[in-house]
Coordinates of C-alpha atoms in Angstrom, one line a residue:
Chain A
M1 CA -30.9 -24.2 25.3
A2 CA -30.0 -27.0 26.7
A3 CA -28.3 -27.6 29.3
R4 CA -25.4 -30.3 28.8
M5 CA -22.7 -31.8 30.5
E6 CA -19.9 -28.9 29.5
N7 CA -22.5 -26.5 29.4
V8 CA -23.6 -26.5 33.2
E9 CA -21.5 -25.2 35.2
E10 CA -21.3 -22.0 32.9
I11 CA -25.5 -21.7 33.4
R12 CA -25.4 -22.3 37.4
N13 CA -22.5 -19.7 37.0
R14 CA -22.2 -16.9 34.4
V15 CA -23.8 -14.7 33.0
I16 CA -23.2 -14.5 29.6
L17 CA -22.9 -11.3 26.8
G18 CA -24.2 -11.9 23.9
E19 CA -23.9 -10.1 20.6
F20 CA -28.1 -9.3 21.1
G21 CA -28.6 -10.5 24.4
V22 CA -27.8 -11.7 27.5
T23 CA -28.3 -15.0 28.7
N24 CA -28.4 -16.9 32.3
V25 CA -29.2 -14.3 34.1
H26 CA -31.6 -15.9 37.1
T27 CA -30.3 -17.8 39.5
T28 CA -31.4 -21.3 38.7
D29 CA -29.7 -23.3 41.6
F30 CA -32.9 -25.0 43.4
P31 CA -33.2 -28.1 44.6
G32 CA -34.5 -30.4 41.8
N33 CA -33.4 -27.9 39.2
Y34 CA -30.1 -30.4 38.1
P35 CA -29.9 -33.6 39.1
G36 CA -26.7 -34.7 40.7
Y37 CA -26.5 -31.7 42.4
D38 CA -27.1 -30.8 46.3
D39 CA -28.7 -27.1 46.3
T40 CA -30.7 -27.3 49.5
W41 CA -29.5 -24.3 51.2
N42 CA -26.2 -25.4 53.3
V43 CA -25.4 -23.0 56.1
E44 CA -21.9 -24.3 56.7
K45 CA -21.3 -24.4 53.2
F46 CA -22.1 -20.9 52.5
Q47 CA -20.0 -19.7 55.3
K48 CA -17.4 -21.4 54.0
N49 CA -17.2 -20.0 50.4
F50 CA -18.9 -16.6 50.9
R51 CA -16.0 -13.7 51.8
I52 CA -16.1 -9.8 51.9
D53 CA -13.0 -8.3 50.5
V54 CA -12.9 -4.3 51.2
V55 CA -11.1 -2.4 48.5
H56 CA -11.1 1.1 48.8
L57 CA -12.5 2.6 52.5
D58 CA -12.1 6.1 53.1
E59 CA -14.6 8.7 55.1
N60 CA -16.4 9.3 52.0
S61 CA -16.6 6.2 50.3
M62 CA -16.3 3.1 50.4
E63 CA -15.6 0.0 47.5
F64 CA -15.5 -3.9 48.7
D65 CA -16.8 -7.4 47.4
M66 CA -19.0 -9.5 48.2
V67 CA -18.1 -13.1 46.9
G68 CA -20.6 -16.6 47.1
I69 CA -23.6 -14.6 48.1
D70 CA -27.3 -14.6 45.7
A71 CA -28.5 -11.4 44.0
A72 CA -31.5 -11.3 45.8
I73 CA -29.6 -10.6 49.3
A74 CA -26.9 -8.3 47.9
N75 CA -30.1 -6.6 46.5
A76 CA -32.0 -7.1 50.0
F77 CA -28.6 -4.9 51.6
R78 CA -28.6 -2.4 48.5
R79 CA -32.3 -1.3 49.1
I80 CA -32.3 -1.0 52.9
L81 CA -28.8 1.2 52.4
L82 CA -30.6 3.9 50.6
A83 CA -34.0 3.7 52.3
E84 CA -34.2 2.1 55.6
V85 CA -30.9 3.2 58.0
P86 CA -31.7 6.1 59.8
T87 CA -30.4 10.0 59.6
M88 CA -31.0 13.3 60.9
A89 CA -32.2 15.7 58.4
T90 CA -34.0 19.2 59.0
E91 CA -37.9 18.3 58.8
K92 CA -39.3 22.0 60.3
V93 CA -38.3 24.8 58.8
F94 CA -39.1 27.4 61.0
I95 CA -39.2 30.9 59.0
Y96 CA -39.0 34.3 60.9
S97 CA -38.0 36.4 58.7
N98 CA -36.9 35.8 54.9
T99 CA -36.0 38.6 52.9
S100 CA -34.3 36.6 50.0
I101 CA -35.6 36.3 46.4
V102 CA -36.0 32.6 47.3
Q103 CA -39.3 31.3 48.1
D104 CA -39.8 30.2 51.6
E105 CA -41.0 26.6 50.8
V106 CA -37.5 26.7 47.9
L107 CA -36.1 28.2 50.8
A108 CA -37.4 25.5 53.5
H109 CA -36.9 22.4 51.2
R110 CA -33.3 23.0 50.5
L111 CA -32.3 23.1 54.4
G112 CA -34.3 20.1 54.3
L113 CA -31.7 18.0 51.9
I114 CA -28.7 19.6 53.8
P115 CA -26.7 16.6 55.7
I116 CA -26.8 16.8 59.6
K117 CA -23.6 15.6 61.3
A118 CA -25.4 14.0 63.8
D119 CA -25.2 10.2 65.1
P120 CA -28.6 9.1 64.4
R121 CA -28.1 6.0 67.3
L122 CA -27.9 8.7 70.1
F123 CA -31.5 10.0 69.0
E124 CA -34.8 8.3 69.7
Y125 CA -37.3 8.7 66.8
R126 CA -40.2 11.9 67.3
N127 CA -43.4 10.6 68.4
T128 CA -45.9 11.6 65.3
G129 CA -48.9 10.6 66.9
E130 CA -50.2 13.6 69.3
E131 CA -50.0 16.8 67.2
S132 CA -51.0 18.9 69.5
A133 CA -46.8 18.4 71.0
E134 CA -45.7 19.2 67.3
E135 CA -44.0 22.7 68.4
E136 CA -41.7 20.8 71.4
G137 CA -39.0 18.5 70.3
S138 CA -37.6 17.8 73.2
E139 CA -33.5 16.7 73.3
I140 CA -34.3 12.9 72.9
D141 CA -35.8 13.5 69.2
T142 CA -34.4 17.1 67.9
I143 CA -31.6 18.6 67.1
Q144 CA -32.1 22.9 66.7
L145 CA -30.1 24.1 64.2
Q146 CA -30.2 28.5 63.1
L147 CA -29.8 30.4 60.6
K148 CA -29.5 33.9 61.2
I149 CA -27.9 36.3 58.5
K150 CA -27.9 40.1 57.5
C151 CA -26.5 41.0 54.3
S152 CA -25.3 44.6 54.3
R153 CA -22.6 46.5 52.3
N154 CA -18.9 46.7 52.8
P155 CA -18.0 50.5 54.0
R156 CA -14.4 49.4 53.0
A157 CA -15.1 48.8 49.0
S158 CA -13.6 50.5 45.9
K159 CA -16.1 53.2 44.7
D160 CA -15.8 51.7 40.7
S161 CA -15.4 47.9 42.0
S162 CA -18.3 45.8 40.4
D163 CA -17.0 42.2 42.1
P164 CA -19.8 41.1 44.7
R165 CA -17.7 39.2 46.5
E166 CA -16.3 43.0 47.3
L167 CA -18.6 45.3 47.6
Y168 CA -20.9 43.1 50.0
L169 CA -20.5 41.2 53.2
N170 CA -22.7 38.0 53.8
H171 CA -23.8 37.4 50.0
M172 CA -23.8 34.8 49.8
V173 CA -25.0 32.1 52.3
Y174 CA -23.5 28.8 53.4
S175 CA -24.0 26.0 55.3
K176 CA -21.5 27.0 57.4
D177 CA -23.9 29.8 58.8
I178 CA -25.6 27.2 60.0
K179 CA -25.2 27.4 63.9
W180 CA -26.6 24.2 66.7
V181 CA -29.1 25.5 69.8
P182 CA -28.2 22.8 72.3
I183 CA -31.5 22.8 73.8
G184 CA -32.0 20.7 77.2
N185 CA -28.9 19.2 78.0
Q186 CA -27.7 18.3 74.9
A187 CA -24.9 20.8 75.7
D188 CA -23.4 18.4 78.1
V189 CA -24.1 14.5 76.1
F190 CA -22.6 15.9 72.5
A191 CA -20.2 18.3 73.9
D192 CA -17.2 16.5 72.2
C193 CA -19.2 15.9 68.9
C194 CA -20.0 19.4 67.1
I195 CA -23.7 19.1 65.8
G196 CA -24.1 21.0 62.5
P197 CA -24.0 20.3 58.8
V198 CA -21.5 18.4 57.5
H199 CA -20.4 20.3 54.6
D200 CA -19.7 23.6 55.0
D201 CA -19.6 25.1 50.9
I202 CA -22.9 24.9 50.6
L203 CA -25.1 27.8 49.0
I204 CA -28.5 28.1 50.3
A205 CA -29.2 31.5 49.3
Q206 CA -27.7 34.2 47.7
L207 CA -28.4 37.9 49.2
R208 CA -28.1 41.5 48.3
P209 CA -28.0 44.4 51.4
G210 CA -30.7 45.0 53.0
Q211 CA -32.0 40.6 52.9
E212 CA -32.1 39.0 55.2
L213 CA -32.4 35.4 57.3
D214 CA -33.8 35.0 60.5
I215 CA -34.5 30.7 60.0
V216 CA -34.9 28.1 63.2
M217 CA -34.9 24.6 62.5
H218 CA -35.7 21.2 64.0
C219 CA -34.0 18.1 62.9
V220 CA -35.5 14.9 63.0
K221 CA -34.5 11.0 62.8
G222 CA -36.1 9.6 60.0
I223 CA -35.0 6.6 57.3
G224 CA -35.3 7.5 53.4
K225 CA -38.0 5.4 53.0
D226 CA -40.4 8.7 54.2
H227 CA -37.9 11.4 52.3
A228 CA -35.1 11.0 51.0
K229 CA -33.2 13.6 52.5
F230 CA -32.8 10.9 55.1
S231 CA -30.9 8.4 52.7
P232 CA -27.4 8.2 54.4
V233 CA -25.5 7.6 51.3
A234 CA -25.7 9.7 47.8
T235 CA -25.6 6.2 46.0
A236 CA -25.8 2.7 46.6
S237 CA -24.8 0.4 43.9
Y238 CA -23.1 -2.7 43.1
R239 CA -22.3 -4.7 39.8
L240 CA -21.0 -8.2 38.8
L241 CA -17.2 -8.9 38.5
P242 CA -16.8 -9.0 34.4
E243 CA -15.2 -12.2 32.9
I244 CA -13.5 -12.4 29.9
T245 CA -11.7 -15.4 27.8
L246 CA -10.2 -15.1 25.2
L247 CA -11.0 -18.7 22.8
E248 CA -7.9 -18.7 20.8
V249 CA -4.8 -16.8 20.6
V250 CA -4.4 -13.6 19.3
E251 CA -1.3 -11.7 17.7
G252 CA -0.4 -8.9 15.9
E253 CA -2.1 -6.0 14.4
K254 CA -5.7 -8.0 15.5
A255 CA -4.8 -8.3 19.0
E256 CA -3.6 -4.6 18.7
R257 CA -7.2 -3.7 18.2
L258 CA -8.7 -6.1 20.8
K259 CA -6.9 -4.1 23.4
Q260 CA -8.6 -1.1 21.9
C261 CA -12.1 -2.4 21.9
F262 CA -11.9 -3.3 26.1
S263 CA -11.7 -0.1 29.0
R264 CA -7.6 0.4 29.7
G265 CA -5.6 -2.1 31.5
V266 CA -7.8 -5.2 30.8
I267 CA -6.2 -6.3 28.2
D268 CA -2.0 -6.6 27.6
L269 CA 0.4 -7.8 25.0
E270 CA 2.7 -9.7 25.6
D271 CA 5.7 -9.7 23.3
I272 CA 6.4 -14.0 22.5
N273 CA 8.8 -15.1 20.3
G274 CA 8.6 -11.6 18.3
T275 CA 4.7 -11.1 18.2
K276 CA 2.6 -9.4 20.8
V277 CA 0.1 -11.5 22.2
A278 CA -2.8 -10.8 23.7
K279 CA -3.6 -11.1 27.4
V280 CA -6.5 -11.0 29.8
V281 CA -5.1 -9.2 32.3
N282 CA -7.7 -7.5 34.9
S283 CA -10.9 -8.0 34.1
R284 CA -12.5 -6.2 37.0
L285 CA -11.5 -2.8 35.2
D286 CA -13.9 -3.6 32.5
T287 CA -17.1 -1.8 31.7
C288 CA -19.0 -4.4 30.1
S289 CA -19.4 -2.1 26.8
R290 CA -19.2 -5.0 24.2
E291 CA -18.0 -2.7 21.7
V292 CA -16.0 -5.9 20.4
L293 CA -19.0 -7.6 19.6
R294 CA -19.2 -5.1 17.2
H295 CA -16.4 -5.9 14.9
S296 CA -17.2 -9.4 13.0
D297 CA -13.7 -10.8 12.9
L298 CA -13.3 -10.2 16.5
K299 CA -16.5 -10.9 18.2
N300 CA -15.5 -14.9 18.0
V301 CA -12.4 -14.5 19.3
V302 CA -13.7 -13.9 22.5
K303 CA -16.4 -14.7 25.5
L304 CA -17.9 -11.9 27.7
G305 CA -19.9 -12.8 30.8
R306 CA -20.3 -11.7 34.5
V307 CA -19.3 -14.2 37.9
R308 CA -23.0 -14.4 38.9
D309 CA -22.0 -14.7 42.9
H310 CA -19.2 -11.9 42.9
F311 CA -20.7 -8.2 43.4
I312 CA -18.5 -5.1 43.6
C313 CA -20.5 -3.2 45.9
T314 CA -19.4 0.4 46.0
F315 CA -21.3 3.5 48.3
M316 CA -20.8 7.2 48.7
C317 CA -22.0 7.6 51.4
S318 CA -23.1 11.6 52.7
C319 CA -23.3 12.0 56.1
Y320 CA -22.3 11.4 59.0
K321 CA -21.3 8.1 59.1
T322 CA -18.5 6.3 57.5
P323 CA -18.8 3.9 55.5
C324 CA -18.3 0.9 57.9
K325 CA -21.1 2.5 60.3
L326 CA -23.4 2.2 57.5
T327 CA -23.3 -1.0 56.5
D328 CA -23.7 -2.7 60.5
K329 CA -26.7 -0.3 61.0
N330 CA -27.6 -1.9 57.3
A331 CA -27.4 -6.2 58.3
N332 CA -28.6 -5.4 61.7
I333 CA -32.3 -4.4 59.8
P334 CA -32.7 -7.5 58.3
F335 CA -33.1 -9.1 61.8
T336 CA -36.1 -6.2 62.8
V337 CA -37.4 -7.1 59.6
A338 CA -37.2 -11.1 59.8
Chain B
M1 CA -45.0 -12.3 63.9
A2 CA -49.2 -12.3 63.5
G3 CA -50.9 -9.3 65.0
E4 CA -52.5 -9.3 68.1
G5 CA -55.3 -7.1 69.8
E6 CA -54.5 -3.5 69.0
K7 CA -51.8 -3.8 67.1
K8 CA -52.0 -3.6 63.5
A9 CA -51.8 -7.2 62.0
V10 CA -48.9 -7.8 60.0
L11 CA -49.3 -11.4 59.0
E12 CA -52.0 -12.9 57.6
M13 CA -52.9 -16.4 56.2
V14 CA -55.4 -16.9 52.9
Q15 CA -56.0 -20.4 52.3
A16 CA -58.4 -21.8 50.0
D17 CA -61.0 -24.0 51.3
G18 CA -60.9 -27.7 51.1
A19 CA -57.0 -26.9 50.5
D20 CA -54.4 -28.6 52.7
E21 CA -52.3 -27.0 55.7
G22 CA -49.3 -27.0 52.4
C23 CA -50.6 -24.5 49.8
V24 CA -50.8 -21.1 51.7
T25 CA -50.9 -17.7 50.8
F26 CA -49.5 -15.5 53.1
V27 CA -49.8 -11.5 53.3
L28 CA -47.6 -9.6 54.2
H29 CA -48.4 -5.8 55.6
D30 CA -45.8 -2.7 55.3
E31 CA -43.4 -4.8 53.2
D32 CA -41.7 -5.2 49.4
H33 CA -38.6 -6.6 47.6
T34 CA -36.3 -6.0 50.5
L35 CA -38.1 -9.0 52.3
G36 CA -39.5 -10.6 49.7
N37 CA -37.0 -11.6 46.9
S38 CA -34.9 -12.8 49.6
L39 CA -37.4 -14.7 51.6
R40 CA -38.3 -16.1 48.5
Y41 CA -34.8 -16.9 47.7
M42 CA -34.1 -18.3 50.6
I43 CA -37.3 -20.4 51.0
M44 CA -36.4 -22.0 48.0
K45 CA -33.4 -23.3 48.9
N46 CA -35.3 -25.5 50.8
A47 CA -36.2 -29.2 48.9
D48 CA -39.5 -29.4 50.8
V49 CA -40.5 -26.8 49.0
E50 CA -42.5 -27.4 45.5
F51 CA -43.4 -23.6 45.0
C52 CA -42.8 -19.8 46.1
G53 CA -43.3 -17.0 44.9
Y54 CA -44.6 -13.8 46.1
T55 CA -46.4 -10.6 44.3
I56 CA -47.0 -6.8 44.9
T57 CA -50.7 -6.7 44.9
H58 CA -50.3 -3.1 43.7
P59 CA -47.4 -0.6 44.2
S60 CA -49.3 2.0 45.8
E61 CA -50.3 -0.2 48.8
S62 CA -46.9 -1.7 50.9
K63 CA -48.0 -5.2 50.9
I64 CA -47.4 -8.1 49.1
N65 CA -48.8 -12.0 48.8
F66 CA -45.9 -14.7 49.4
R67 CA -47.2 -18.0 48.3
I68 CA -45.7 -21.4 49.0
Q69 CA -46.5 -24.8 48.0
T70 CA -45.1 -27.7 50.1
R71 CA -44.7 -31.6 48.9
G72 CA -45.4 -34.1 51.5
G73 CA -48.0 -32.6 53.0
I74 CA -45.5 -30.3 55.5
P75 CA -47.4 -27.5 56.3
A76 CA -46.3 -24.3 55.3
A77 CA -45.9 -22.1 57.8
E78 CA -43.2 -24.3 59.1
P79 CA -41.0 -23.3 55.8
L80 CA -41.5 -20.2 55.9
R81 CA -40.4 -20.0 59.8
R82 CA -37.0 -22.2 58.6
G83 CA -36.7 -19.1 55.8
L84 CA -37.0 -16.1 57.6
N85 CA -34.5 -17.8 60.6
E86 CA -32.1 -18.5 57.5
L87 CA -31.8 -15.4 56.2
S88 CA -31.6 -13.6 59.8
D89 CA -28.5 -16.3 60.1
V90 CA -27.6 -15.4 56.5
C91 CA -27.2 -11.0 57.7
Q92 CA -25.5 -11.7 60.8
H93 CA -23.0 -14.0 58.7
V94 CA -22.4 -10.6 56.6
L95 CA -22.6 -8.6 59.5
N96 CA -19.4 -10.9 61.3
T97 CA -17.5 -11.0 57.9
F98 CA -17.7 -7.4 57.0
Q99 CA -16.6 -6.5 61.2
R100 CA -13.5 -8.3 61.1
P101 CA -11.1 -6.3 58.1
L102 CA -12.4 -3.4 59.3
S103 CA -11.9 -3.7 63.3
F104 CA -8.3 -4.2 62.1
S105 CA -8.2 -1.6 59.3
L106 CA -9.7 1.0 61.8

């Protein structure tokens, strides 16, 4: 694939989705590769071209566009979000009584995965060096939670009912039954923010009358690299912005079929002089299934590609921190790394 | 960055005898693709660098071999230092750009 003059811009900026393969995948704009282009790192040029557009933001998820950055750095951010942004999660589970049918270790594993609503910036990492001090968690590095629940028969249930919700009390143990036990001066320091599980409706175990759980949990600060329970995001992902170019005018019934090949909202039919003509309206909505390449009369009409430096990033977080705070932390971590 | 006395080394330099200062392999401990790929990109954008690549020696060990070859006799540590600073500046700029729209919306 020689780089002809017309091709050069396309090779530099677009990933082409072909019928049998994907081309121009790697970044090639390094100094010396293209005569006539100065590709040396230029801070002003980067700062001028780089922008972030927040598309959607609520307390659980965020979608934003990063334009003008390379895949290597965007991927570094994604990896840091998944593995190196700290959160609090249950690490040690002290089981004083467990007569349920869930085994001790399975129960401890489930409790570790419950997201905890606590700002990790207010806590220290626990010093793992001295094994002798493992029982004592001090107030600066540990949150203590307690789960104490007993299932009993409901005296007011009717005689012939078979619904467990009516027959038993406390037979489903939810995360809302986990209570925070402040240690040291935590009651004063965290008086206004209630520490506990993020979600109230996570089912932990099911009990029947006579079974009980009496558990104390210690939560510590950790990172996703150590164990996935410390990962603050449900997932962090990005995709490149799709670009669909129509190489010729498509009208009538062919335009109708072309519209069906893409996701809804990508291609619209305009009425020009009585005939319906296809027009690309919003290529961002496309999921790049390349369905159009399966039709022999449509595959030469369209060029599918992706813009190499435009990243549509989505992440959903499962922890206390809102998504914007996560990315603050995220961009700070490369400083400590570099 | 380089290890001292009692601390474990995070960066080592490996150089063949007889080679000049411009061809060096750095061994970075406790690193993976997160730093490796982004640093490789920043260093490749430097016109003095003839070759830059990294490899993870074995997936069970968290260390990377980072090789830099320069042209013009420039010692290899210089593009490394410059690449790290530029990467740090990029991250700072991304953070600043990110915080601006959020401070308006919240």
